[in-house]
Coordinates of C-alpha atoms and ligand atoms in Angstrom, one line a residue:
M122 CA -108.5 -44.5 -121.5
R123 CA -111.5 -46.6 -122.5
D124 CA -112.7 -49.4 -121.4
N125 CA -111.4 -52.0 -123.2
E126 CA -107.3 -50.1 -123.4
F127 CA -105.0 -51.3 -120.5
D128 CA -101.4 -51.5 -120.0
V129 CA -101.2 -54.9 -118.4
L130 CA -104.0 -58.2 -119.1
V131 CA -104.0 -60.9 -116.5
V132 CA -105.6 -64.1 -117.1
G133 CA -107.2 -66.0 -114.7
S134 CA -108.6 -64.0 -110.4
G135 CA -106.0 -66.8 -108.9
I136 CA -103.0 -65.8 -106.1
A137 CA -101.0 -65.8 -109.0
G138 CA -102.8 -63.5 -111.6
L139 CA -104.2 -61.0 -108.3
S140 CA -100.2 -61.2 -106.1
F141 CA -99.2 -59.8 -110.1
A142 CA -101.6 -57.1 -110.5
L143 CA -101.5 -55.8 -107.2
A144 CA -97.7 -55.5 -108.0
V145 CA -98.3 -54.1 -111.3
A146 CA -101.2 -51.8 -110.3
A147 CA -98.8 -50.5 -107.8
E148 CA -96.4 -49.1 -110.0
G149 CA -99.5 -46.6 -111.3
W150 CA -100.4 -48.9 -115.0
R151 CA -103.4 -50.2 -115.7
V152 CA -104.5 -53.4 -115.4
G153 CA -107.6 -55.8 -116.6
I154 CA -107.8 -59.2 -114.7
L155 CA -110.0 -61.2 -117.3
T156 CA -111.9 -63.9 -115.3
K157 CA -114.6 -66.4 -117.4
K158 CA -116.5 -66.8 -113.8
N159 CA -116.8 -64.6 -110.8
R160 CA -113.8 -63.6 -109.2
A161 CA -113.4 -66.0 -107.1
D162 CA -114.0 -68.9 -108.9
S163 CA -110.0 -69.9 -109.2
N164 CA -108.5 -73.5 -108.5
T165 CA -106.5 -71.5 -105.2
N166 CA -110.4 -71.8 -103.7
Y167 CA -109.2 -74.9 -103.8
A168 CA -105.9 -74.9 -102.4
Q169 CA -106.4 -76.8 -98.7
G170 CA -103.4 -77.7 -98.2
G171 CA -101.0 -74.6 -97.7
I172 CA -97.8 -72.7 -98.3
A173 CA -94.5 -74.5 -98.3
C174 CA -92.1 -71.9 -97.0
V175 CA -89.3 -71.8 -94.8
T176 CA -90.3 -70.0 -91.6
S177 CA -88.5 -71.5 -88.7
E178 CA -85.3 -71.8 -87.3
E179 CA -85.4 -75.4 -87.2
D180 CA -86.2 -76.0 -90.4
E181 CA -83.3 -75.1 -93.7
F182 CA -83.2 -73.7 -97.5
D183 CA -80.6 -76.3 -98.1
S184 CA -83.3 -79.2 -97.3
H185 CA -86.7 -77.5 -98.8
V186 CA -84.7 -76.9 -101.8
R187 CA -83.3 -80.8 -101.1
D188 CA -87.0 -82.6 -100.8
S189 CA -88.0 -80.5 -103.9
L190 CA -85.4 -82.1 -106.0
E191 CA -85.8 -86.0 -104.6
A192 CA -89.8 -85.2 -105.5
G193 CA -89.3 -83.9 -108.6
D194 CA -87.0 -86.2 -109.8
G195 CA -84.2 -85.4 -112.1
L196 CA -85.7 -82.9 -114.2
C197 CA -85.8 -80.1 -111.5
D198 CA -83.9 -76.9 -112.7
E199 CA -81.9 -76.5 -109.5
E200 CA -80.9 -72.9 -109.6
V201 CA -84.8 -72.1 -110.2
V202 CA -85.7 -73.8 -106.9
R203 CA -83.6 -72.4 -105.0
A204 CA -84.8 -68.9 -105.7
I205 CA -88.1 -69.8 -104.5
V206 CA -87.1 -71.5 -101.9
R207 CA -85.0 -68.3 -100.3
E208 CA -87.9 -65.3 -101.9
G209 CA -90.9 -67.7 -99.8
P210 CA -90.5 -66.3 -96.6
R211 CA -90.5 -62.2 -98.2
R212 CA -93.5 -63.2 -99.6
I213 CA -95.2 -65.0 -96.7
R214 CA -94.4 -61.6 -95.2
E215 CA -97.0 -59.8 -97.5
L216 CA -99.6 -62.3 -97.6
I217 CA -99.5 -61.2 -93.9
E218 CA -99.2 -57.7 -94.4
F219 CA -102.6 -58.0 -96.3
G220 CA -104.5 -59.4 -93.1
L221 CA -103.6 -63.2 -93.8
R222 CA -103.4 -65.0 -89.8
F223 CA -101.7 -68.8 -90.9
S224 CA -103.0 -71.5 -88.0
Q225 CA -100.9 -71.3 -85.2
G226 CA -99.8 -73.1 -81.7
E227 CA -101.2 -71.9 -78.5
D228 CA -97.2 -71.8 -78.4
G229 CA -98.2 -68.5 -81.2
E230 CA -95.6 -69.9 -83.6
F231 CA -96.8 -71.8 -87.1
D232 CA -99.1 -74.8 -87.0
L233 CA -96.9 -75.8 -89.3
G234 CA -98.0 -79.3 -91.2
R235 CA -96.2 -82.0 -93.3
E236 CA -97.2 -83.0 -96.4
G237 CA -96.0 -86.0 -98.5
G238 CA -92.3 -85.7 -99.3
H239 CA -91.5 -83.2 -97.2
S240 CA -88.2 -84.2 -94.6
R241 CA -90.2 -82.4 -92.0
R242 CA -93.3 -79.5 -90.9
R243 CA -92.9 -76.3 -92.6
I244 CA -96.7 -76.2 -94.3
L245 CA -98.2 -73.0 -93.1
H246 CA -102.2 -72.5 -93.6
V247 CA -105.8 -71.7 -92.5
K248 CA -106.6 -75.4 -91.3
D249 CA -107.7 -76.6 -94.1
M250 CA -109.0 -73.7 -96.3
T251 CA -105.5 -72.3 -97.4
G252 CA -106.7 -71.3 -100.6
K253 CA -109.7 -69.8 -99.2
A254 CA -107.6 -67.2 -97.5
I255 CA -105.4 -66.0 -99.5
E256 CA -107.6 -65.1 -101.9
E257 CA -110.1 -63.6 -99.6
A258 CA -107.3 -61.6 -98.8
L259 CA -106.1 -60.4 -102.3
L260 CA -109.6 -59.8 -103.8
A261 CA -109.6 -57.4 -101.1
Q262 CA -106.4 -55.9 -101.4
V263 CA -107.6 -55.7 -105.1
S264 CA -110.9 -53.9 -104.3
R265 CA -109.4 -51.1 -103.2
S266 CA -106.7 -51.0 -105.8
P267 CA -107.7 -47.8 -108.2
N268 CA -105.6 -49.0 -110.9
I269 CA -107.4 -52.3 -111.0
V270 CA -110.3 -52.9 -113.1
V271 CA -112.2 -57.0 -112.9
L272 CA -113.7 -58.6 -115.8
E273 CA -116.0 -60.8 -114.4
H274 CA -117.5 -63.8 -117.0
T275 CA -114.8 -62.2 -119.6
F276 CA -113.5 -65.1 -121.4
A277 CA -109.8 -64.9 -122.8
I278 CA -110.1 -66.2 -126.8
D279 CA -107.0 -65.1 -128.0
I280 CA -103.1 -63.3 -128.3
I281 CA -103.3 -61.0 -130.7
T282 CA -100.0 -59.7 -132.2
R283 CA -97.6 -57.4 -133.8
G284 CA -96.8 -59.7 -135.9
K285 CA -100.9 -61.1 -136.8
L286 CA -101.8 -57.8 -137.4
E287 CA -99.3 -57.3 -140.4
G288 CA -100.1 -60.7 -141.7
R289 CA -96.8 -62.0 -140.8
P290 CA -96.2 -66.3 -142.5
K291 CA -96.8 -68.8 -140.5
G292 CA -93.8 -69.8 -139.0
E293 CA -92.2 -66.5 -138.5
S294 CA -89.9 -66.6 -134.6
P295 CA -92.4 -65.3 -131.4
E296 CA -89.1 -63.2 -130.8
D297 CA -89.5 -60.9 -133.6
D298 CA -93.4 -60.4 -132.6
R299 CA -94.9 -59.0 -129.9
V300 CA -98.5 -58.8 -128.1
V301 CA -100.5 -56.2 -128.5
G302 CA -104.0 -56.9 -127.0
L303 CA -106.5 -60.4 -127.0
Y304 CA -109.9 -61.1 -128.3
A305 CA -112.8 -62.1 -125.2
L306 CA -116.3 -62.9 -125.3
D307 CA -118.2 -61.0 -122.8
V308 CA -120.2 -64.6 -121.7
H309 CA -123.1 -62.0 -120.2
A310 CA -123.3 -59.9 -123.7
N311 CA -123.2 -62.9 -125.8
R312 CA -119.8 -61.1 -127.7
V313 CA -116.4 -61.1 -128.3
R314 CA -114.3 -58.1 -127.1
T315 CA -111.4 -56.5 -128.7
F316 CA -108.9 -55.6 -125.5
S317 CA -105.4 -53.8 -126.0
A318 CA -102.5 -54.1 -123.8
R319 CA -99.5 -54.5 -124.5
A320 CA -98.6 -57.2 -122.8
V321 CA -100.6 -60.1 -121.0
M322 CA -99.8 -62.5 -117.6
I323 CA -101.3 -66.2 -118.2
A324 CA -102.5 -66.7 -115.1
A325 CA -104.8 -69.5 -116.0
G326 CA -103.2 -72.9 -115.2
G327 CA -105.6 -75.6 -114.2
I328 CA -106.3 -78.8 -116.9
G329 CA -107.9 -80.8 -114.1
K330 CA -111.1 -81.1 -116.4
V331 CA -108.9 -82.5 -119.3
Y332 CA -109.4 -85.9 -117.2
L333 CA -113.1 -87.8 -115.5
Y334 CA -111.7 -87.2 -112.2
T335 CA -110.3 -84.6 -110.9
S336 CA -109.6 -82.6 -107.6
N337 CA -110.6 -79.4 -110.4
P338 CA -113.1 -77.0 -109.7
D339 CA -114.6 -76.5 -112.9
I340 CA -112.9 -74.2 -114.8
A341 CA -109.9 -75.5 -114.6
T342 CA -109.4 -76.5 -118.8
G343 CA -106.1 -74.9 -119.0
D344 CA -107.5 -71.5 -121.0
G345 CA -103.8 -69.9 -120.0
I346 CA -102.0 -72.4 -122.2
A347 CA -104.2 -73.4 -124.9
M348 CA -103.5 -69.9 -125.5
A349 CA -100.2 -69.2 -125.0
Y350 CA -99.8 -72.4 -127.9
R351 CA -101.8 -71.2 -130.4
A352 CA -99.7 -67.4 -130.1
G353 CA -97.0 -69.4 -130.9
V354 CA -94.7 -69.7 -127.2
P355 CA -92.9 -72.9 -126.3
V356 CA -95.2 -75.5 -123.9
M357 CA -93.0 -78.2 -121.3
N358 CA -93.3 -81.1 -119.2
M359 CA -97.0 -81.6 -119.8
E360 CA -96.9 -85.7 -119.4
F361 CA -95.8 -84.7 -116.0
I362 CA -99.6 -85.3 -114.9
Q363 CA -100.3 -85.5 -110.7
F364 CA -102.7 -86.7 -109.3
H365 CA -103.5 -86.5 -106.3
P366 CA -104.2 -89.9 -104.1
T367 CA -106.2 -89.7 -101.2
T368 CA -110.3 -87.5 -103.5
L369 CA -113.3 -88.8 -102.1
Y370 CA -114.1 -91.1 -103.3
G371 CA -118.1 -91.1 -105.2
S372 CA -120.4 -91.8 -107.3
D373 CA -120.3 -88.7 -109.4
E374 CA -117.5 -86.8 -111.6
K375 CA -116.7 -84.4 -109.0
R376 CA -113.4 -85.4 -106.8
F377 CA -113.4 -83.8 -102.9
L378 CA -109.3 -83.5 -101.9
I379 CA -109.3 -84.8 -99.0
S380 CA -105.6 -82.9 -98.0
E381 CA -102.8 -84.7 -97.6
A382 CA -102.5 -83.5 -94.4
V383 CA -104.0 -85.1 -92.6
R384 CA -101.7 -88.7 -94.0
G385 CA -99.2 -86.1 -92.0
E386 CA -101.2 -85.9 -89.4
G387 CA -100.9 -89.6 -89.3
A388 CA -103.3 -90.6 -91.2
V389 CA -102.7 -94.6 -92.0
L390 CA -104.0 -95.8 -96.5
R391 CA -105.5 -99.4 -96.1
N392 CA -107.0 -101.8 -98.4
M393 CA -110.2 -103.9 -99.2
D394 CA -108.5 -106.4 -96.4
G395 CA -107.8 -103.6 -94.0
E396 CA -103.9 -103.5 -94.5
A397 CA -101.0 -100.6 -93.9
F398 CA -100.0 -101.4 -97.3
M399 CA -97.8 -98.3 -97.2
A400 CA -94.7 -99.0 -96.3
R401 CA -94.4 -102.1 -99.4
Y402 CA -93.7 -99.3 -101.6
H403 CA -91.9 -96.9 -100.0
P404 CA -89.4 -96.1 -97.1
Q405 CA -91.8 -93.1 -95.7
G406 CA -94.7 -95.0 -96.3
E407 CA -98.2 -92.1 -96.6
L408 CA -95.3 -89.7 -96.8
A409 CA -93.4 -90.9 -99.6
P410 CA -93.5 -88.6 -102.4
R411 CA -97.7 -88.2 -104.7
D412 CA -95.9 -90.0 -107.7
T413 CA -94.8 -93.0 -106.0
V414 CA -98.5 -93.0 -102.9
A415 CA -101.2 -92.5 -106.2
R416 CA -98.7 -95.7 -108.5
A417 CA -98.7 -97.6 -105.1
I418 CA -103.1 -97.2 -104.2
D419 CA -103.5 -97.8 -107.9
A420 CA -101.4 -101.2 -107.4
E421 CA -103.7 -102.4 -104.5
M422 CA -107.4 -101.5 -106.2
K423 CA -106.0 -103.0 -109.8
K424 CA -105.4 -106.2 -107.4
S425 CA -108.4 -106.1 -105.5
G426 CA -111.2 -105.4 -108.0
S427 CA -112.5 -102.4 -105.2
P428 CA -113.0 -98.7 -107.7
H429 CA -111.6 -96.8 -103.7
V430 CA -109.0 -97.7 -100.7
W431 CA -109.2 -97.0 -97.6
L432 CA -107.8 -93.5 -95.8
D433 CA -107.7 -94.2 -92.3
I434 CA -107.3 -91.0 -89.2
T435 CA -109.5 -92.7 -86.6
H436 CA -106.8 -92.5 -84.2
H437 CA -107.4 -88.5 -83.5
S438 CA -110.6 -87.1 -81.5
G439 CA -113.3 -86.1 -83.4
E440 CA -112.4 -82.6 -81.4
F441 CA -108.7 -82.6 -83.2
L442 CA -110.7 -83.1 -86.0
K443 CA -113.0 -80.7 -86.8
Q444 CA -110.3 -78.2 -84.9
R445 CA -107.6 -79.1 -87.7
F446 CA -110.1 -80.2 -90.4
P447 CA -112.5 -78.1 -90.6
V448 CA -114.4 -78.6 -94.6
I449 CA -113.2 -82.0 -94.9
Y450 CA -115.1 -83.4 -91.8
E451 CA -118.0 -81.2 -92.5
T452 CA -117.7 -83.0 -96.1
C453 CA -117.0 -86.5 -95.2
L454 CA -120.0 -86.4 -92.7
E455 CA -122.8 -84.8 -95.9
S456 CA -121.6 -88.1 -97.0
G457 CA -122.2 -89.8 -94.0
I458 CA -119.1 -90.4 -93.1
D459 CA -117.7 -89.3 -89.5
I460 CA -114.3 -89.5 -90.2
A461 CA -113.3 -89.1 -85.9
R462 CA -115.4 -93.5 -86.6
D463 CA -115.8 -93.9 -90.1
R464 CA -112.2 -94.9 -92.6
I465 CA -112.5 -92.5 -95.2
P466 CA -112.5 -94.5 -98.4
V467 CA -110.8 -92.4 -101.6
V468 CA -108.8 -92.3 -104.8
P469 CA -106.6 -91.1 -106.4
A470 CA -107.8 -88.0 -109.7
A471 CA -105.7 -85.6 -112.0
H472 CA -105.2 -82.1 -109.9
Y473 CA -102.0 -80.2 -110.5
N474 CA -99.9 -80.1 -114.4
C475 CA -96.0 -79.7 -113.5
G476 CA -95.8 -78.8 -117.2
G477 CA -96.8 -75.1 -118.7
V478 CA -95.5 -72.5 -120.8
E479 CA -92.3 -72.4 -120.6
T480 CA -91.3 -68.9 -118.7
S481 CA -87.6 -67.8 -117.3
L482 CA -87.7 -66.5 -113.0
D483 CA -89.5 -64.0 -114.1
A484 CA -92.2 -65.4 -116.7
E485 CA -90.8 -63.9 -119.5
T486 CA -92.5 -66.3 -122.5
L487 CA -90.3 -66.1 -125.5
L488 CA -93.1 -63.8 -127.5
P489 CA -92.3 -60.3 -126.1
G490 CA -95.1 -59.1 -124.1
L491 CA -96.4 -62.8 -122.7
Y492 CA -96.0 -64.1 -119.3
A493 CA -96.8 -66.5 -117.5
C494 CA -97.5 -67.9 -114.0
G495 CA -98.8 -70.1 -111.3
E496 CA -100.2 -73.6 -112.8
A497 CA -99.5 -72.1 -116.1
A498 CA -96.5 -71.5 -116.3
C499 CA -92.9 -74.7 -115.6
T500 CA -90.1 -72.6 -114.2
G501 CA -88.2 -76.1 -113.8
L502 CA -89.8 -75.5 -109.7
H503 CA -91.3 -79.0 -110.2
G504 CA -89.5 -81.4 -112.3
A505 CA -91.2 -84.4 -113.2
N506 CA -93.2 -83.7 -110.0
R507 CA -94.1 -81.2 -107.9
L508 CA -93.6 -81.3 -103.9
A509 CA -96.7 -80.5 -101.9
S510 CA -97.3 -77.2 -101.6
N511 CA -94.9 -76.1 -103.1
S512 CA -97.8 -74.4 -106.0
L513 CA -98.4 -71.7 -104.4
L514 CA -95.1 -70.5 -103.3
E515 CA -93.7 -71.2 -106.4
A516 CA -97.4 -68.5 -107.6
L517 CA -96.4 -65.3 -105.5
V518 CA -92.6 -65.5 -106.5
L519 CA -92.6 -65.4 -110.2
A520 CA -96.4 -63.4 -109.5
R521 CA -94.1 -61.0 -107.5
R522 CA -90.2 -61.3 -109.9
G523 CA -93.3 -61.5 -113.1
A524 CA -94.4 -57.6 -112.2
R525 CA -90.8 -56.5 -111.9
A526 CA -90.2 -57.2 -115.7
V527 CA -93.5 -56.1 -116.6
V528 CA -93.2 -53.0 -114.7
S529 CA -89.8 -52.6 -117.2
Y530 CA -91.2 -54.4 -120.6
L531 CA -93.3 -51.5 -120.6
E532 CA -91.5 -48.6 -119.7
N533 CA -89.4 -49.3 -122.8
L534 CA -92.8 -49.2 -125.2
P535 CA -95.1 -46.4 -126.7
R536 CA -97.0 -45.7 -124.9
A537 CA -99.9 -45.2 -128.0
P538 CA -103.0 -48.8 -128.2
D539 CA -102.0 -49.9 -131.4
P540 CA -105.3 -49.6 -133.3
L541 CA -106.3 -53.8 -133.5
P542 CA -109.4 -55.1 -135.8
D543 CA -112.9 -56.3 -134.8
W544 CA -113.7 -60.3 -133.9
I545 CA -114.9 -61.5 -136.9
D546 CA -118.5 -64.0 -136.3
Y547 CA -118.4 -66.8 -138.8
G548 CA -122.2 -67.2 -138.4
G549 CA -125.0 -67.9 -135.3
H550 CA -125.2 -70.6 -133.3
N551 CA -126.2 -74.4 -134.8
E552 CA -128.9 -75.5 -132.2
D553 CA -128.8 -79.1 -134.2
E554 CA -125.0 -80.1 -133.9
R555 CA -124.8 -78.8 -130.1
V556 CA -124.5 -82.7 -129.5
V557 CA -120.5 -82.0 -130.7
I558 CA -119.6 -80.1 -128.0
S559 CA -121.8 -82.7 -125.4
H560 CA -120.5 -85.6 -126.9
N561 CA -116.5 -84.3 -127.0
W562 CA -116.5 -82.9 -123.8
D563 CA -116.9 -86.9 -122.6
E564 CA -115.1 -88.2 -125.4
L565 CA -112.1 -86.7 -124.0
R566 CA -112.2 -87.1 -120.5
R567 CA -112.6 -90.7 -120.6
T568 CA -110.4 -90.7 -123.4
M569 CA -107.7 -89.2 -121.1
W570 CA -108.1 -91.2 -118.4
D571 CA -108.6 -94.4 -119.9
Y572 CA -105.7 -94.4 -122.1
V573 CA -103.4 -91.0 -120.2
G574 CA -104.0 -92.1 -116.5
I575 CA -101.6 -93.5 -113.8
V576 CA -100.0 -96.4 -115.3
R577 CA -99.3 -96.0 -119.6
S578 CA -97.9 -97.7 -122.5
T579 CA -97.6 -96.5 -125.6
R580 CA -100.7 -98.4 -127.4
R581 CA -102.4 -96.7 -125.5
L582 CA -101.5 -93.3 -125.7
E583 CA -100.7 -93.8 -129.4
R584 CA -105.1 -95.2 -129.5
A585 CA -105.7 -91.4 -127.6
R586 CA -103.8 -89.0 -130.5
T587 CA -106.0 -91.1 -133.0
R588 CA -109.1 -90.3 -131.6
I589 CA -108.5 -86.8 -130.3
R590 CA -106.6 -85.8 -133.9
N591 CA -109.7 -86.4 -134.9
L592 CA -112.1 -84.5 -131.6
A593 CA -109.8 -82.2 -132.6
Q594 CA -111.0 -81.4 -136.5
E595 CA -114.1 -81.3 -135.2
V596 CA -113.9 -79.3 -132.9
H597 CA -112.0 -76.7 -134.9
D598 CA -114.8 -77.0 -138.1
Y599 CA -117.5 -76.1 -135.3
Y600 CA -115.1 -73.6 -134.7
W601 CA -114.8 -71.3 -137.6
N602 CA -118.4 -72.3 -138.8
F603 CA -120.2 -70.9 -135.9
S604 CA -120.2 -68.4 -132.9
V605 CA -118.0 -68.9 -130.0
D606 CA -119.7 -69.3 -126.3
P607 CA -118.0 -71.0 -123.2
S608 CA -118.3 -74.2 -123.4
L609 CA -116.7 -74.2 -127.4
L610 CA -114.4 -72.2 -126.2
E611 CA -113.2 -74.1 -123.1
L612 CA -113.8 -78.0 -125.7
R613 CA -111.0 -76.2 -128.0
N614 CA -108.4 -76.2 -125.3
L615 CA -109.1 -78.8 -123.4
I616 CA -107.5 -80.8 -126.7
V617 CA -105.1 -78.4 -127.2
V618 CA -103.4 -79.9 -123.1
A619 CA -104.5 -83.8 -124.2
E620 CA -103.0 -83.1 -127.6
L621 CA -99.3 -81.8 -125.7
I622 CA -99.9 -84.6 -122.6
V623 CA -100.0 -87.4 -125.1
E624 CA -98.1 -86.1 -127.5
C625 CA -94.8 -84.7 -124.0
A626 CA -96.2 -88.4 -123.2
L627 CA -95.5 -90.6 -126.2
R628 CA -91.6 -88.9 -126.6
R629 CA -90.8 -90.1 -122.9
N630 CA -89.3 -93.4 -123.9
E631 CA -89.0 -93.5 -119.6
S632 CA -90.7 -94.1 -116.7
R633 CA -89.9 -90.7 -114.7
G634 CA -91.5 -89.2 -111.4
L635 CA -95.2 -88.8 -112.6
H636 CA -95.1 -90.2 -115.8
Y637 CA -94.7 -94.2 -115.9
T638 CA -95.4 -96.7 -119.0
I639 CA -95.0 -100.3 -118.6
D640 CA -93.3 -100.5 -122.0
Y641 CA -90.0 -97.9 -120.3
P642 CA -90.2 -99.0 -116.7
E643 CA -86.4 -98.2 -116.8
K644 CA -85.7 -93.9 -116.2
A645 CA -83.0 -93.3 -119.0
L646 CA -79.9 -92.2 -118.4
F647 CA -79.9 -88.7 -119.5
P648 CA -83.6 -87.0 -119.5
E649 CA -84.5 -83.8 -121.2
P650 CA -87.0 -81.5 -120.2
S651 CA -90.2 -82.4 -123.3
R652 CA -90.6 -78.7 -125.3
L653 CA -93.5 -78.1 -127.5
R654 CA -94.1 -75.3 -130.1
R655 CA -96.7 -75.1 -132.4
M656 CA -96.1 -71.8 -135.0
P657 CA -98.2 -69.0 -134.5
E658 CA -101.9 -69.2 -136.9
K659 CA -102.2 -66.7 -139.5
K660 CA -105.9 -66.5 -139.2
L661 CA -107.0 -63.6 -137.4
S662 CA -109.8 -64.3 -135.0
Ligands
SIN126 C1 -103.1 -81.5 -100.3 O1 -103.5 -80.9 -100.0 O2 -103.4 -82.3 -100.2 C2 -102.8 -81.0 -101.4 C3 -101.7 -79.2 -101.6 C4 -100.8 -79.4 -103.2 O3 -101.7 -79.1 -104.1 O4 -99.6 -79.0 -102.9

């Protein structure tokens, strides 16, 4: 095979993409993992809390299912929740076989953490760097697999389908089409390459950068979701953006996560008067589901006019905190905060997208050969609000189930790759107009933060829609007239994500889970998931 021919391409190198690639490669298929930065740059790396999973005899599957359904506020698919929760322990055993060592107590049992919405301790963790530890374990496995090629600094742009090649009319349903490859920008060589693949797994889902303030790394620009949507695949529940209640308040836009596990160890939220206010908002106090905690903080900040509230974990010794939360301890110290003595200034920030590409429990989308897992996918597990630490669990389970589905899909396809046309480059860079890109990045993120945040209104959403449409037009013109580069591609994807969030939010005439609007403060009697689908673009590149 040539170096641009693969059986399967994976877009994204986090827990979902790597686990999937390992399982498919183990069956003898040639897999390429495309990642726009270095292989270790992923959202997974930033997951501090851990993996929610039933591992102790005292816990029960039903209890984890119940907590997930309750957090999801009536929009979870119970069958999906049950299947994912049940399969969790098997996937955890696999990680342990890969060499991952979850934190243990002195008795040798797992040291289980607790987070919001969980009725008991069930979060497996590696101190406060769980995601990083998992990523390292999986990357070590990937480097041993002869069937996997990791293509770093390779930015996937768009899926190529048979229908596109044949110039089928717009509007034809994706069910009758199939994936044959994708275009990707080789960032260092500054040229777009054509890759052939009989199946593509979208595992690049984080969207935090669509908001001005986010706990996510810079790579989280919704590339996978935008690409799938442009390929005509339905995307759903995008109004349910989870704002993490506690990120470190600071002067710049980056927000360092203060894990919910800190509240799981008894940290108290206080307002500017020092009052522990959460009991006024929810019987579970600090461990209420995330949507409730984030809204409560928002309300307290608005009341006091302060740009943050306080998180107080000073009842624990420095020794305990250094051991249990080494990264949080050190990072706060670098900002002059000794968390054993000082309260931590915290503020909510965009953290996780509970919506995404609509998939089956086997990661299949409506387009044959296109799969999605991890944050990119919407399986029905999270409903209107994800239960803390359910995301890594979902990523592992979907990756493995998706791998089985892809393998049986490939077995029924001809092996010869389809001949694919090269990318058409429409021109050079327009240095005079670069300001369009940087300005529109800023405007988009500020618009989303101000108008599509924790508390919404129809009027603000409509304002956002008008502005985003203008940005979309400008970026569309730019895209078709000049050569592509990473910041243009990211902005193009973020605009799609923003449009999806706003459109889904405008369709939900109720307040539920993470979507709260002052115009419809009650829950609707018969809620439906929101679902959007765009017809495939006819143009080839
Ligand atoms: C956290 O540690 O609070 C984040 C974990 C998650 O988002 O599930």
